[in-house]
């Protein structure tokens, strides 16, 4: 038998997952997760881990609790370590205590990993501190959905009604009229501020503030549904003043990122920090070559090279991988001038101890060639480590300028076998407001996977591309970009999206 870890996955924002929780997801044999545990956490799991969904929402149970308990026990008895992911904190209305009791009965070792509970996090993201010395010195966490088999309610409405504590109700939006009514009957002022926060801490967070008297009607009018946290008390009056999360420029905007999975995080992370709901749809994969004999020969004859031109982060990574493979390092390019196309490529070189001699002000072939001509590249021997298949404009223009150019493939890109069903469904439901393209290959591969006619059905979805070269490729498929930055970089693209959506 092995250990079961009852893990609080937090309220939904991936950044609120604890370090300990991430470590366990990365190492456990089995990951069992529920409806409120963000699926994004599953990317941390081992490729060979068994992933099991046991979601529960609004009475729709994939597995009832007793079967979930038995599933966890069976996996542990089979000698597997189990990460049981639960939304929020496992011991705060998460039924973690019940699961722990069952594990004790079965003689199975377990550990509890606390998580950030929604009752604190969702209000905080909505600008509501659950305690504040000008309003209240205590907070009470209450279930808004009691066990229906209990003979008597565990709620003491008289205490709740007379108390000045902040009241935080979990899973209570369906019972909101009853909750508000009972509080007013038992002494709470009808003008007491009440807030609802739906999908707290996530990109689709929504919040509203009303009064105890009006909140049920307003929530119904605005179609507030589960999962929502209800906060009752004077602290809710601070929401407008202290709101921060819902002021993010892309909050709730669905944006498709088509970069290769190895590169997607650069753009995806920036967009998420701006509040966007990111749909990662990698259209290409970056893979090593089958044979590196030519690369090794080129490296061993670097003495005859005057300029190394790196056009991408991947070119840098794979070139240095081969340096290491044959027992060399950065010293092998001593005395060679180095150019980097774009700041990300330059940063990758700097991380290896190389400060580029040239970074063009704009990342198009004409600017690169003009800058290199000023640096006397005519007649020089130029080596360009890059993808096996790539645009030929830069090497051709350098050759025209009198350089002796050699292209050195160090990696290749391939079309992914990505299923577009999730993207099509999101388009149909109006969840996507923009699709981003960061290279010509992402355009070509995207429309290989998903028909251009499908995207044309949704004219309100904006097309964002990184620069004019990518825009020309889009034109071949009948699209004109709505958003294109002046600065042809990932940060520039993200900034343009923030202004254009």
Tab-separated table of C-alpha atoms in Angstrom:
chain	number	residue	atom	x	y	z
A	1	UNK	CA	0.000	0.000	0.000
A	2	UNK	CA	1.005	3.603	-0.560
A	3	UNK	CA	0.023	7.057	0.679
A	4	UNK	CA	-3.052	9.111	-0.190
A	5	UNK	CA	-2.593	12.885	-0.225
A	6	UNK	CA	-5.733	14.943	0.384
A	7	UNK	CA	-4.699	18.097	-1.445
A	8	UNK	CA	-6.353	21.492	-1.370
A	9	UNK	CA	-6.097	22.719	-4.962
A	10	UNK	CA	-7.118	26.251	-4.045
A	11	UNK	CA	-9.983	28.318	-5.458
A	12	UNK	CA	-8.984	28.160	-9.131
A	13	UNK	CA	-6.207	30.638	-9.889
A	14	UNK	CA	-3.263	28.343	-10.741
A	15	UNK	CA	-0.925	30.745	-8.956
A	16	UNK	CA	-2.619	29.947	-5.647
A	17	UNK	CA	-1.671	26.261	-5.739
A	18	UNK	CA	0.825	25.561	-2.952
A	19	UNK	CA	4.367	24.420	-3.656
A	20	UNK	CA	3.733	21.203	-1.722
A	21	UNK	CA	0.612	20.462	-3.768
A	22	UNK	CA	2.511	20.919	-7.044
A	23	UNK	CA	5.305	18.601	-5.849
A	24	UNK	CA	2.803	15.838	-5.104
A	25	UNK	CA	0.888	16.210	-8.372
A	26	UNK	CA	4.221	15.875	-10.186
A	27	UNK	CA	5.150	12.641	-8.422
A	28	UNK	CA	1.962	10.676	-7.641
A	29	UNK	CA	0.886	7.609	-9.627
A	30	UNK	CA	-2.797	8.571	-9.623
A	31	UNK	CA	-4.486	11.999	-9.671
A	32	UNK	CA	-8.153	12.096	-8.657
A	33	UNK	CA	-9.735	15.512	-9.154
A	34	UNK	CA	-13.157	17.098	-8.802
A	35	UNK	CA	-15.246	19.802	-10.485
A	36	UNK	CA	-13.748	22.752	-8.602
A	37	UNK	CA	-10.090	21.753	-9.014
A	38	UNK	CA	-8.652	23.644	-11.991
A	39	UNK	CA	-7.841	21.206	-14.821
A	40	UNK	CA	-4.746	23.260	-15.589
A	41	UNK	CA	-3.067	21.607	-12.603
A	42	UNK	CA	-3.146	18.306	-14.480
A	43	UNK	CA	-0.318	19.499	-16.738
A	44	UNK	CA	1.987	18.998	-13.752
A	45	UNK	CA	1.133	15.292	-13.575
A	46	UNK	CA	3.530	12.645	-14.882
A	47	UNK	CA	2.843	11.549	-18.437
A	48	UNK	CA	2.214	8.019	-17.198
A	49	UNK	CA	0.012	9.070	-14.272
A	50	UNK	CA	-3.570	7.824	-14.163
A	51	UNK	CA	-5.964	10.800	-14.241
A	52	UNK	CA	-9.479	10.235	-12.861
A	53	UNK	CA	-12.308	12.800	-12.841
A	54	UNK	CA	-14.879	12.421	-10.055
A	55	UNK	CA	-16.562	15.821	-10.433
A	56	UNK	CA	-19.605	16.897	-8.529
A	57	UNK	CA	-21.699	19.945	-9.343
A	58	UNK	CA	-25.234	20.886	-8.446
A	59	UNK	CA	-26.400	17.326	-7.819
A	60	UNK	CA	-24.705	15.927	-10.933
A	61	UNK	CA	-22.259	13.414	-9.487
A	62	UNK	CA	-19.879	11.542	-11.739
A	63	UNK	CA	-19.262	9.294	-8.716
A	64	UNK	CA	-21.106	9.411	-5.372
A	65	UNK	CA	-18.930	10.062	-2.318
A	66	UNK	CA	-18.871	6.466	-1.101
A	67	UNK	CA	-17.579	5.299	-4.479
A	68	UNK	CA	-14.943	8.056	-4.504
A	69	UNK	CA	-13.770	6.836	-1.098
A	70	UNK	CA	-13.582	3.256	-2.326
A	71	UNK	CA	-11.760	4.278	-5.510
A	72	UNK	CA	-9.046	6.035	-3.509
A	73	UNK	CA	-8.721	3.080	-1.133
A	74	UNK	CA	-8.469	0.584	-4.000
A	75	UNK	CA	-5.740	2.584	-5.758
A	76	UNK	CA	-3.733	2.874	-2.525
A	77	UNK	CA	-4.107	-0.834	-1.772
A	78	UNK	CA	-2.742	-1.518	-5.256
A	79	UNK	CA	0.469	0.171	-4.101
A	80	UNK	CA	-0.093	3.480	-5.871
A	81	UNK	CA	0.445	6.947	-4.455
A	82	UNK	CA	-2.716	9.013	-4.867
A	83	UNK	CA	-3.100	12.787	-5.185
A	84	UNK	CA	-6.711	13.566	-4.295
A	85	UNK	CA	-7.243	17.107	-5.619
A	86	UNK	CA	-10.091	19.011	-4.017
A	87	UNK	CA	-11.139	22.580	-4.751
A	88	UNK	CA	-10.199	25.058	-2.027
A	89	UNK	CA	-9.126	23.399	1.216
A	90	UNK	CA	-9.947	19.723	1.831
A	91	UNK	CA	-11.106	20.371	5.410
A	92	UNK	CA	-13.230	23.456	4.681
A	93	UNK	CA	-16.530	22.119	3.298
A	94	UNK	CA	-14.492	19.761	1.134
A	95	UNK	CA	-15.517	16.456	2.764
A	96	UNK	CA	-11.838	15.798	3.302
A	97	UNK	CA	-12.531	14.761	6.872
A	98	UNK	CA	-14.895	12.038	5.678
A	99	UNK	CA	-12.340	10.723	3.204
A	100	UNK	CA	-9.646	10.775	5.897
A	101	UNK	CA	-11.853	8.736	8.252
A	102	UNK	CA	-12.395	6.131	5.546
A	103	UNK	CA	-8.641	5.911	4.956
A	104	UNK	CA	-8.011	5.390	8.683
A	105	UNK	CA	-10.633	2.629	8.726
A	106	UNK	CA	-8.912	0.965	5.777
A	107	UNK	CA	-5.498	1.259	7.413
A	108	UNK	CA	-4.092	3.481	4.669
A	109	UNK	CA	-1.510	6.173	5.327
A	110	UNK	CA	-2.577	9.679	4.383
A	111	UNK	CA	-1.462	13.282	4.528
A	112	UNK	CA	-3.433	16.514	4.293
A	113	UNK	CA	-2.139	19.424	2.214
A	114	UNK	CA	-4.110	22.567	3.119
A	115	UNK	CA	-5.228	24.844	0.289
A	116	UNK	CA	-6.378	28.438	-0.064
A	117	UNK	CA	-10.104	28.353	0.635
A	118	UNK	CA	-12.554	30.179	-1.614
A	119	UNK	CA	-14.203	31.863	1.376
A	120	UNK	CA	-11.099	34.008	1.817
A	121	UNK	CA	-9.729	34.130	-1.733
A	122	UNK	CA	-12.898	34.933	-3.702
A	123	UNK	CA	-13.782	37.957	-1.532
A	124	UNK	CA	-10.158	39.168	-1.693
A	125	UNK	CA	-10.189	39.030	-5.503
A	126	UNK	CA	-13.471	40.983	-5.438
A	127	UNK	CA	-12.010	43.728	-3.221
A	128	UNK	CA	-13.545	42.467	0.027
A	129	UNK	CA	-11.411	41.824	3.143
A	130	UNK	CA	-13.368	39.354	5.280
A	131	UNK	CA	-12.161	41.158	8.412
A	132	UNK	CA	-11.551	44.887	8.852
A	133	UNK	CA	-11.341	46.681	12.157
A	134	UNK	CA	-13.720	49.428	10.984
A	135	UNK	CA	-16.386	46.844	10.219
A	136	UNK	CA	-15.900	43.547	12.060
A	137	UNK	CA	-13.352	41.613	14.075
A	138	UNK	CA	-14.628	38.123	13.246
A	139	UNK	CA	-15.682	35.997	10.318
A	140	UNK	CA	-17.906	32.928	10.173
A	141	UNK	CA	-17.720	30.307	7.415
A	142	UNK	CA	-21.073	28.617	6.823
A	143	UNK	CA	-22.308	25.998	4.392
A	144	UNK	CA	-25.227	27.188	2.323
A	145	UNK	CA	-26.053	23.618	1.410
A	146	UNK	CA	-26.474	21.319	4.372
A	147	UNK	CA	-26.576	17.526	4.278
A	148	UNK	CA	-30.220	16.847	3.320
A	149	UNK	CA	-30.273	13.669	5.454
A	150	UNK	CA	-29.744	15.597	8.699
A	151	UNK	CA	-32.834	15.694	10.933
A	152	UNK	CA	-32.090	19.169	12.275
A	153	UNK	CA	-30.365	22.143	10.729
A	154	UNK	CA	-26.956	22.993	12.103
A	155	UNK	CA	-27.625	26.676	11.505
A	156	UNK	CA	-28.337	28.983	14.426
A	157	UNK	CA	-30.024	31.773	12.496
A	158	UNK	CA	-30.635	33.762	15.663
A	159	UNK	CA	-26.885	33.952	16.310
A	160	UNK	CA	-26.121	34.761	12.681
A	161	UNK	CA	-28.792	37.437	12.604
A	162	UNK	CA	-27.646	39.229	15.747
A	163	UNK	CA	-23.914	38.842	15.104
A	164	UNK	CA	-21.793	41.569	13.586
A	165	UNK	CA	-19.435	38.972	12.075
A	166	UNK	CA	-18.799	38.750	8.374
A	167	UNK	CA	-20.774	35.717	7.187
A	168	UNK	CA	-19.357	33.718	4.292
A	169	UNK	CA	-21.698	31.123	2.787
A	170	UNK	CA	-20.348	28.353	0.560
A	171	UNK	CA	-22.524	26.619	-2.034
A	172	UNK	CA	-25.554	28.701	-1.107
A	173	UNK	CA	-26.640	30.546	-4.243
A	174	UNK	CA	-29.687	28.280	-4.792
A	175	UNK	CA	-30.766	28.965	-1.223
A	176	UNK	CA	-30.086	32.701	-1.345
A	177	UNK	CA	-33.745	33.764	-0.759
A	178	UNK	CA	-33.908	31.488	2.318
A	179	UNK	CA	-30.538	32.696	3.641
A	180	UNK	CA	-31.391	36.381	3.251
A	181	UNK	CA	-34.881	35.872	4.680
A	182	UNK	CA	-33.647	34.016	7.765
A	183	UNK	CA	-31.008	36.644	8.490
A	184	UNK	CA	-33.510	39.507	8.274
A	185	UNK	CA	-36.046	37.611	10.429
A	186	UNK	CA	-33.400	37.211	13.076
A	187	UNK	CA	-32.208	40.776	13.297
A	188	UNK	CA	-29.856	41.592	10.439
A	189	UNK	CA	-30.633	44.990	8.948
A	190	UNK	CA	-32.224	44.729	5.508
A	191	UNK	CA	-29.689	47.294	4.218
A	192	UNK	CA	-26.690	45.143	5.212
A	193	UNK	CA	-24.319	44.921	2.210
A	194	UNK	CA	-24.177	41.493	0.565
A	195	UNK	CA	-21.782	40.379	-2.170
A	196	UNK	CA	-21.749	37.404	-4.510
A	197	UNK	CA	-18.561	36.222	-6.186
A	198	UNK	CA	-18.860	33.596	-8.920
A	199	UNK	CA	-15.847	31.594	-10.093
A	200	UNK	CA	-13.719	33.589	-7.687
A	201	UNK	CA	-10.013	34.051	-8.623
A	202	UNK	CA	-10.533	32.672	-12.147
A	203	UNK	CA	-10.479	34.547	-15.432
A	204	UNK	CA	-14.293	34.341	-15.650
A	205	UNK	CA	-14.862	35.806	-12.166
A	206	UNK	CA	-17.994	37.885	-11.719
A	207	UNK	CA	-19.090	39.771	-8.636
A	208	UNK	CA	-21.965	41.931	-7.496
A	209	UNK	CA	-22.872	43.865	-4.368
A	210	UNK	CA	-26.427	44.449	-3.164
A	211	UNK	CA	-28.340	44.560	0.112
A	212	UNK	CA	-29.826	41.779	2.182
A	213	UNK	CA	-33.305	42.886	1.103
A	214	UNK	CA	-32.597	42.942	-2.633
A	215	UNK	CA	-29.770	40.464	-3.218
A	216	UNK	CA	-31.908	37.432	-4.090
A	217	UNK	CA	-33.896	39.295	-6.749
A	218	UNK	CA	-30.796	40.972	-8.197
A	219	UNK	CA	-28.872	37.697	-8.318
A	220	UNK	CA	-31.717	36.035	-10.185
A	221	UNK	CA	-31.950	38.972	-12.593
A	222	UNK	CA	-28.209	38.805	-13.281
A	223	UNK	CA	-28.363	34.993	-13.532
A	224	UNK	CA	-25.796	34.356	-10.815
A	225	UNK	CA	-25.364	30.622	-10.431
A	226	UNK	CA	-23.070	28.140	-8.715
A	227	UNK	CA	-20.244	28.094	-7.902
A	228	UNK	CA	-20.665	31.346	-5.980
A	229	UNK	CA	-19.550	32.553	-2.574
A	230	UNK	CA	-21.967	34.769	-0.599
A	231	UNK	CA	-20.504	37.396	1.748
A	232	UNK	CA	-22.718	39.246	4.233
A	233	UNK	CA	-21.499	42.231	6.217
A	234	UNK	CA	-20.206	45.791	6.174
A	235	UNK	CA	-16.920	44.736	4.564
A	236	UNK	CA	-18.809	44.296	1.283
A	237	UNK	CA	-19.127	48.082	1.080
A	238	UNK	CA	-15.369	48.180	0.381
A	239	UNK	CA	-15.672	46.199	-2.852
A	240	UNK	CA	-15.839	49.165	-5.192
A	241	UNK	CA	-12.943	50.929	-3.479
A	242	UNK	CA	-10.658	47.898	-3.187
A	243	UNK	CA	-11.547	46.084	-6.415
A	244	UNK	CA	-8.426	45.101	-8.364
A	245	UNK	CA	-8.826	41.774	-10.118
A	246	UNK	CA	-11.861	42.746	-12.166
A	247	UNK	CA	-10.008	45.820	-13.444
A	248	UNK	CA	-7.577	43.692	-15.438
A	249	UNK	CA	-7.760	44.729	-19.125
A	250	UNK	CA	-8.536	41.287	-20.562
A	251	UNK	CA	-10.654	39.856	-17.734
A	252	UNK	CA	-13.039	37.260	-19.095
A	253	UNK	CA	-11.785	37.576	-22.670
A	254	UNK	CA	-11.122	34.239	-24.334
A	255	UNK	CA	-7.873	34.215	-26.306
A	256	UNK	CA	-6.512	31.290	-28.335
A	257	UNK	CA	-2.732	30.824	-28.240
A	258	UNK	CA	-1.459	28.810	-31.211
A	259	UNK	CA	2.277	28.719	-30.409
A	260	UNK	CA	4.130	25.450	-29.933
A	261	UNK	CA	3.542	24.050	-26.447
A	262	UNK	CA	7.223	24.570	-25.593
A	263	UNK	CA	6.842	28.296	-26.304
A	264	UNK	CA	3.199	28.944	-25.463
A	265	UNK	CA	3.812	29.848	-21.835
A	266	UNK	CA	5.541	33.133	-22.770
A	267	UNK	CA	2.408	34.573	-24.351
A	268	UNK	CA	-0.089	32.614	-22.257
A	269	UNK	CA	1.407	33.796	-18.957
A	270	UNK	CA	1.335	37.454	-20.004
A	271	UNK	CA	-2.279	37.145	-21.165
A	272	UNK	CA	-3.331	35.380	-17.956
A	273	UNK	CA	-1.730	38.133	-15.900
A	274	UNK	CA	-3.917	40.540	-17.874
A	275	UNK	CA	-6.985	38.494	-16.893
A	276	UNK	CA	-7.586	36.575	-20.128
A	277	UNK	CA	-9.072	33.110	-20.326
A	278	UNK	CA	-6.386	31.409	-22.393
A	279	UNK	CA	-7.148	28.493	-24.693
A	280	UNK	CA	-3.855	26.811	-25.512
A	281	UNK	CA	-4.084	25.223	-28.943
A	282	UNK	CA	-0.525	24.433	-30.025
A	283	UNK	CA	-0.453	23.908	-33.763
A	284	UNK	CA	3.184	22.866	-34.040
A	285	UNK	CA	5.600	20.766	-32.055
A	286	UNK	CA	9.307	21.465	-31.871
A	287	UNK	CA	11.376	18.298	-32.185
A	288	UNK	CA	15.059	17.416	-32.476
A	289	UNK	CA	16.428	16.144	-35.770
A	290	UNK	CA	16.824	12.432	-36.403
A	291	UNK	CA	20.468	12.923	-37.369
A	292	UNK	CA	22.889	15.583	-36.096
A	293	UNK	CA	25.958	14.590	-38.103
A	294	UNK	CA	25.868	17.768	-40.236
A	295	UNK	CA	25.420	19.952	-37.150
A	296	UNK	CA	28.409	18.342	-35.450
A	297	UNK	CA	30.561	18.890	-38.553
A	298	UNK	CA	29.500	22.530	-38.681
A	299	UNK	CA	30.328	23.048	-35.021
A	300	UNK	CA	33.762	21.498	-35.443
A	301	UNK	CA	34.518	23.919	-38.289
A	302	UNK	CA	33.259	27.078	-36.570
A	303	UNK	CA	36.704	28.593	-36.998
A	304	UNK	CA	35.743	29.590	-40.522
A	305	UNK	CA	32.521	31.379	-39.479
A	306	UNK	CA	32.394	35.175	-39.122
A	307	UNK	CA	28.757	35.597	-38.081
A	308	UNK	CA	26.253	33.354	-36.271
A	309	UNK	CA	22.673	34.505	-36.751
A	310	UNK	CA	20.018	33.067	-34.439
A	311	UNK	CA	16.439	33.648	-35.551
A	312	UNK	CA	14.633	31.954	-32.641
A	313	UNK	CA	14.893	30.731	-29.079
A	314	UNK	CA	14.661	27.150	-30.348
A	315	UNK	CA	17.635	27.688	-32.637
A	316	UNK	CA	19.730	28.759	-29.642
A	317	UNK	CA	18.575	25.861	-27.450
A	318	UNK	CA	19.182	23.126	-30.006
A	319	UNK	CA	22.510	24.571	-31.153
A	320	UNK	CA	23.791	24.603	-27.571
A	321	UNK	CA	22.428	21.113	-26.975
A	322	UNK	CA	24.696	19.899	-29.759
A	323	UNK	CA	27.659	21.846	-28.420
A	324	UNK	CA	27.193	19.950	-25.156
A	325	UNK	CA	26.735	16.622	-26.955
A	326	UNK	CA	30.242	16.830	-28.410
A	327	UNK	CA	31.810	18.102	-25.205
A	328	UNK	CA	31.981	21.798	-26.062
A	329	UNK	CA	30.467	24.934	-24.581
A	330	UNK	CA	30.076	28.656	-25.205
A	331	UNK	CA	33.844	29.070	-25.600
A	332	UNK	CA	33.566	27.307	-28.981
A	333	UNK	CA	32.112	30.465	-30.538
A	334	UNK	CA	34.723	32.829	-29.146
A	335	UNK	CA	35.670	35.458	-31.716
A	336	UNK	CA	32.521	34.953	-33.812
A	337	UNK	CA	30.065	37.859	-34.136
A	338	UNK	CA	26.521	36.950	-33.089
A	339	UNK	CA	23.163	38.396	-34.171
A	340	UNK	CA	19.839	37.714	-32.430
A	341	UNK	CA	16.501	38.292	-34.130
A	342	UNK	CA	14.229	39.519	-31.346
A	343	UNK	CA	14.612	40.169	-27.613
A	344	UNK	CA	13.577	36.662	-26.547
A	345	UNK	CA	16.323	35.152	-28.702
A	346	UNK	CA	18.771	37.696	-27.295
A	347	UNK	CA	17.776	36.763	-23.735
A	348	UNK	CA	18.328	33.083	-24.508
A	349	UNK	CA	21.842	33.896	-25.725
A	350	UNK	CA	22.577	36.085	-22.706
A	351	UNK	CA	21.581	33.183	-20.455
A	352	UNK	CA	24.458	31.292	-22.076
A	353	UNK	CA	26.945	34.095	-21.591
A	354	UNK	CA	26.622	35.641	-25.057
A	355	UNK	CA	25.712	39.302	-25.483
A	356	UNK	CA	24.622	39.664	-29.132
A	357	UNK	CA	26.632	42.030	-31.297
A	358	UNK	CA	23.487	42.950	-33.204
A	359	UNK	CA	19.753	42.962	-32.423
A	360	UNK	CA	17.710	44.597	-35.202
A	361	UNK	CA	15.268	47.341	-34.204
A	362	UNK	CA	12.512	45.544	-36.138
A	363	UNK	CA	12.333	41.827	-36.697
A	364	UNK	CA	11.874	41.644	-40.456
A	365	UNK	CA	14.451	40.577	-43.036
A	366	UNK	CA	14.974	44.043	-44.504
A	367	UNK	CA	15.875	45.555	-41.110
A	368	UNK	CA	18.197	42.653	-40.305
A	369	UNK	CA	20.059	42.880	-43.592
A	370	UNK	CA	20.364	46.673	-43.412
A	371	UNK	CA	21.841	46.491	-39.916
A	372	UNK	CA	24.278	43.734	-40.826
A	373	UNK	CA	25.439	45.566	-43.947
A	374	UNK	CA	26.352	48.513	-41.729
A	375	UNK	CA	28.470	46.050	-39.730
A	376	UNK	CA	30.339	44.885	-42.824
A	377	UNK	CA	28.742	41.483	-43.403
A	378	UNK	CA	29.376	41.581	-47.166
A	379	UNK	CA	31.911	38.903	-48.045
A	380	UNK	CA	31.660	37.305	-44.589
A	381	UNK	CA	30.856	33.666	-43.804
A	382	UNK	CA	27.423	33.453	-42.138
A	383	UNK	CA	25.921	30.451	-40.346
A	384	UNK	CA	22.185	30.440	-39.503
A	385	UNK	CA	21.139	27.662	-37.062
A	386	UNK	CA	17.363	27.379	-37.475
A	387	UNK	CA	14.420	25.093	-38.186
A	388	UNK	CA	14.704	22.476	-40.928
A	389	UNK	CA	11.913	24.197	-42.846
A	390	UNK	CA	11.636	27.977	-42.578
A	391	UNK	CA	11.184	31.071	-44.703
A	392	UNK	CA	14.103	31.725	-47.051
A	393	UNK	CA	13.817	35.516	-47.166
A	394	UNK	CA	16.626	36.304	-44.711
A	395	UNK	CA	19.272	33.949	-46.199
A	396	UNK	CA	18.370	35.063	-49.731
A	397	UNK	CA	18.629	38.757	-48.860
A	398	UNK	CA	21.957	38.226	-47.085
A	399	UNK	CA	23.278	36.364	-50.102
A	400	UNK	CA	22.192	39.238	-52.349
A	401	UNK	CA	24.118	41.569	-50.015
A	402	UNK	CA	27.266	39.580	-50.679
A	403	UNK	CA	27.426	37.309	-47.645
A	404	UNK	CA	28.383	33.629	-47.897
A	405	UNK	CA	25.366	32.069	-46.196
A	406	UNK	CA	24.990	28.546	-44.851
A	407	UNK	CA	21.710	27.375	-43.366
A	408	UNK	CA	22.160	24.844	-40.560
A	409	UNK	CA	18.981	22.994	-39.522
A	410	UNK	CA	19.178	22.198	-35.792
A	411	UNK	CA	15.543	21.261	-35.117
A	412	UNK	CA	12.315	20.755	-36.984
A	413	UNK	CA	8.695	21.739	-36.515
A	414	UNK	CA	5.827	19.367	-37.160
A	415	UNK	CA	2.074	19.698	-37.315
A	416	UNK	CA	0.445	18.606	-34.065
A	417	UNK	CA	-2.382	16.106	-33.940
A	418	UNK	CA	-4.404	18.526	-31.825
A	419	UNK	CA	-8.181	17.980	-31.835
A	420	UNK	CA	-9.959	21.286	-32.578
A	421	UNK	CA	-13.220	20.154	-30.898
A	422	UNK	CA	-12.630	22.230	-27.743
A	423	UNK	CA	-11.905	25.365	-29.787
A	424	UNK	CA	-14.971	24.833	-32.005
A	425	UNK	CA	-17.177	24.355	-28.936
A	426	UNK	CA	-15.775	27.497	-27.309
A	427	UNK	CA	-16.389	29.467	-30.512
A	428	UNK	CA	-19.971	28.237	-30.641
A	429	UNK	CA	-20.572	29.289	-27.033
A	430	UNK	CA	-19.070	32.737	-27.564
A	431	UNK	CA	-16.186	32.094	-25.187
A	432	UNK	CA	-13.458	33.166	-27.635
A	433	UNK	CA	-12.855	36.814	-28.503
A	434	UNK	CA	-9.472	36.539	-30.236
A	435	UNK	CA	-7.115	34.086	-31.940
A	436	UNK	CA	-3.391	34.875	-31.875
A	437	UNK	CA	-0.753	33.957	-34.448
A	438	UNK	CA	2.955	34.421	-33.765
A	439	UNK	CA	4.408	33.035	-36.999
A	440	UNK	CA	3.455	31.947	-40.496
A	441	UNK	CA	3.709	28.289	-39.467
A	442	UNK	CA	1.126	28.769	-36.708
A	443	UNK	CA	-1.263	30.198	-39.311
A	444	UNK	CA	-0.716	27.402	-41.804
A	445	UNK	CA	-0.994	24.657	-39.223
A	446	UNK	CA	-4.001	26.198	-37.479
A	447	UNK	CA	-5.970	26.205	-40.713
A	448	UNK	CA	-4.844	22.666	-41.465
A	449	UNK	CA	-6.440	21.610	-38.181
A	450	UNK	CA	-9.464	23.903	-38.356
A	451	UNK	CA	-11.064	25.065	-41.606
A	452	UNK	CA	-10.825	28.796	-42.371
A	453	UNK	CA	-14.567	28.683	-43.122
A	454	UNK	CA	-15.220	27.598	-39.545
A	455	UNK	CA	-13.499	30.679	-38.146
A	456	UNK	CA	-15.213	32.932	-40.706
A	457	UNK	CA	-18.568	31.985	-39.156
A	458	UNK	CA	-17.586	34.131	-36.178
A	459	UNK	CA	-16.801	37.611	-37.560
A	460	UNK	CA	-16.716	39.130	-34.069
A	461	UNK	CA	-13.674	37.009	-33.166
A	462	UNK	CA	-10.617	39.199	-33.692
A	463	UNK	CA	-7.471	37.978	-35.399
A	464	UNK	CA	-4.231	39.106	-33.747
A	465	UNK	CA	-0.847	38.553	-35.382
A	466	UNK	CA	2.679	39.439	-34.376
A	467	UNK	CA	3.816	41.216	-37.539
A	468	UNK	CA	3.533	41.842	-41.289
A	469	UNK	CA	5.038	38.524	-42.401
A	470	UNK	CA	2.421	36.595	-40.433
A	471	UNK	CA	-0.244	38.989	-41.753
A	472	UNK	CA	0.693	38.091	-45.350
A	473	UNK	CA	0.213	34.408	-44.546
A	474	UNK	CA	-3.172	35.153	-42.992
A	475	UNK	CA	-4.181	36.956	-46.182
A	476	UNK	CA	-3.699	33.709	-48.131
A	477	UNK	CA	-6.482	32.208	-46.022
A	478	UNK	CA	-8.775	35.196	-46.420
A	479	UNK	CA	-8.109	37.017	-43.138
A	480	UNK	CA	-6.928	40.514	-42.332
A	481	UNK	CA	-5.624	40.912	-38.784
A	482	UNK	CA	-7.648	43.193	-36.516
A	483	UNK	CA	-4.760	43.530	-34.078
A	484	UNK	CA	-1.076	43.886	-34.928
A	485	UNK	CA	1.547	45.524	-32.715
A	486	UNK	CA	4.078	48.085	-33.914
A	487	UNK	CA	6.640	46.163	-31.891
A	488	UNK	CA	6.786	42.643	-33.385
A	489	UNK	CA	7.317	40.849	-30.068
A	490	UNK	CA	5.285	38.714	-27.665
A	491	UNK	CA	4.981	41.563	-25.100
A	492	UNK	CA	4.009	43.882	-27.948
A	493	UNK	CA	1.302	41.477	-29.113
A	494	UNK	CA	-0.083	41.130	-25.581
A	495	UNK	CA	-0.159	44.905	-25.129
A	496	UNK	CA	-1.984	45.332	-28.447
A	497	UNK	CA	-4.553	42.734	-27.372
A	498	UNK	CA	-5.107	44.644	-24.146
A	499	UNK	CA	-5.958	47.750	-26.143
A	500	UNK	CA	-7.832	46.019	-28.965
A	501	UNK	CA	-10.244	43.740	-27.113
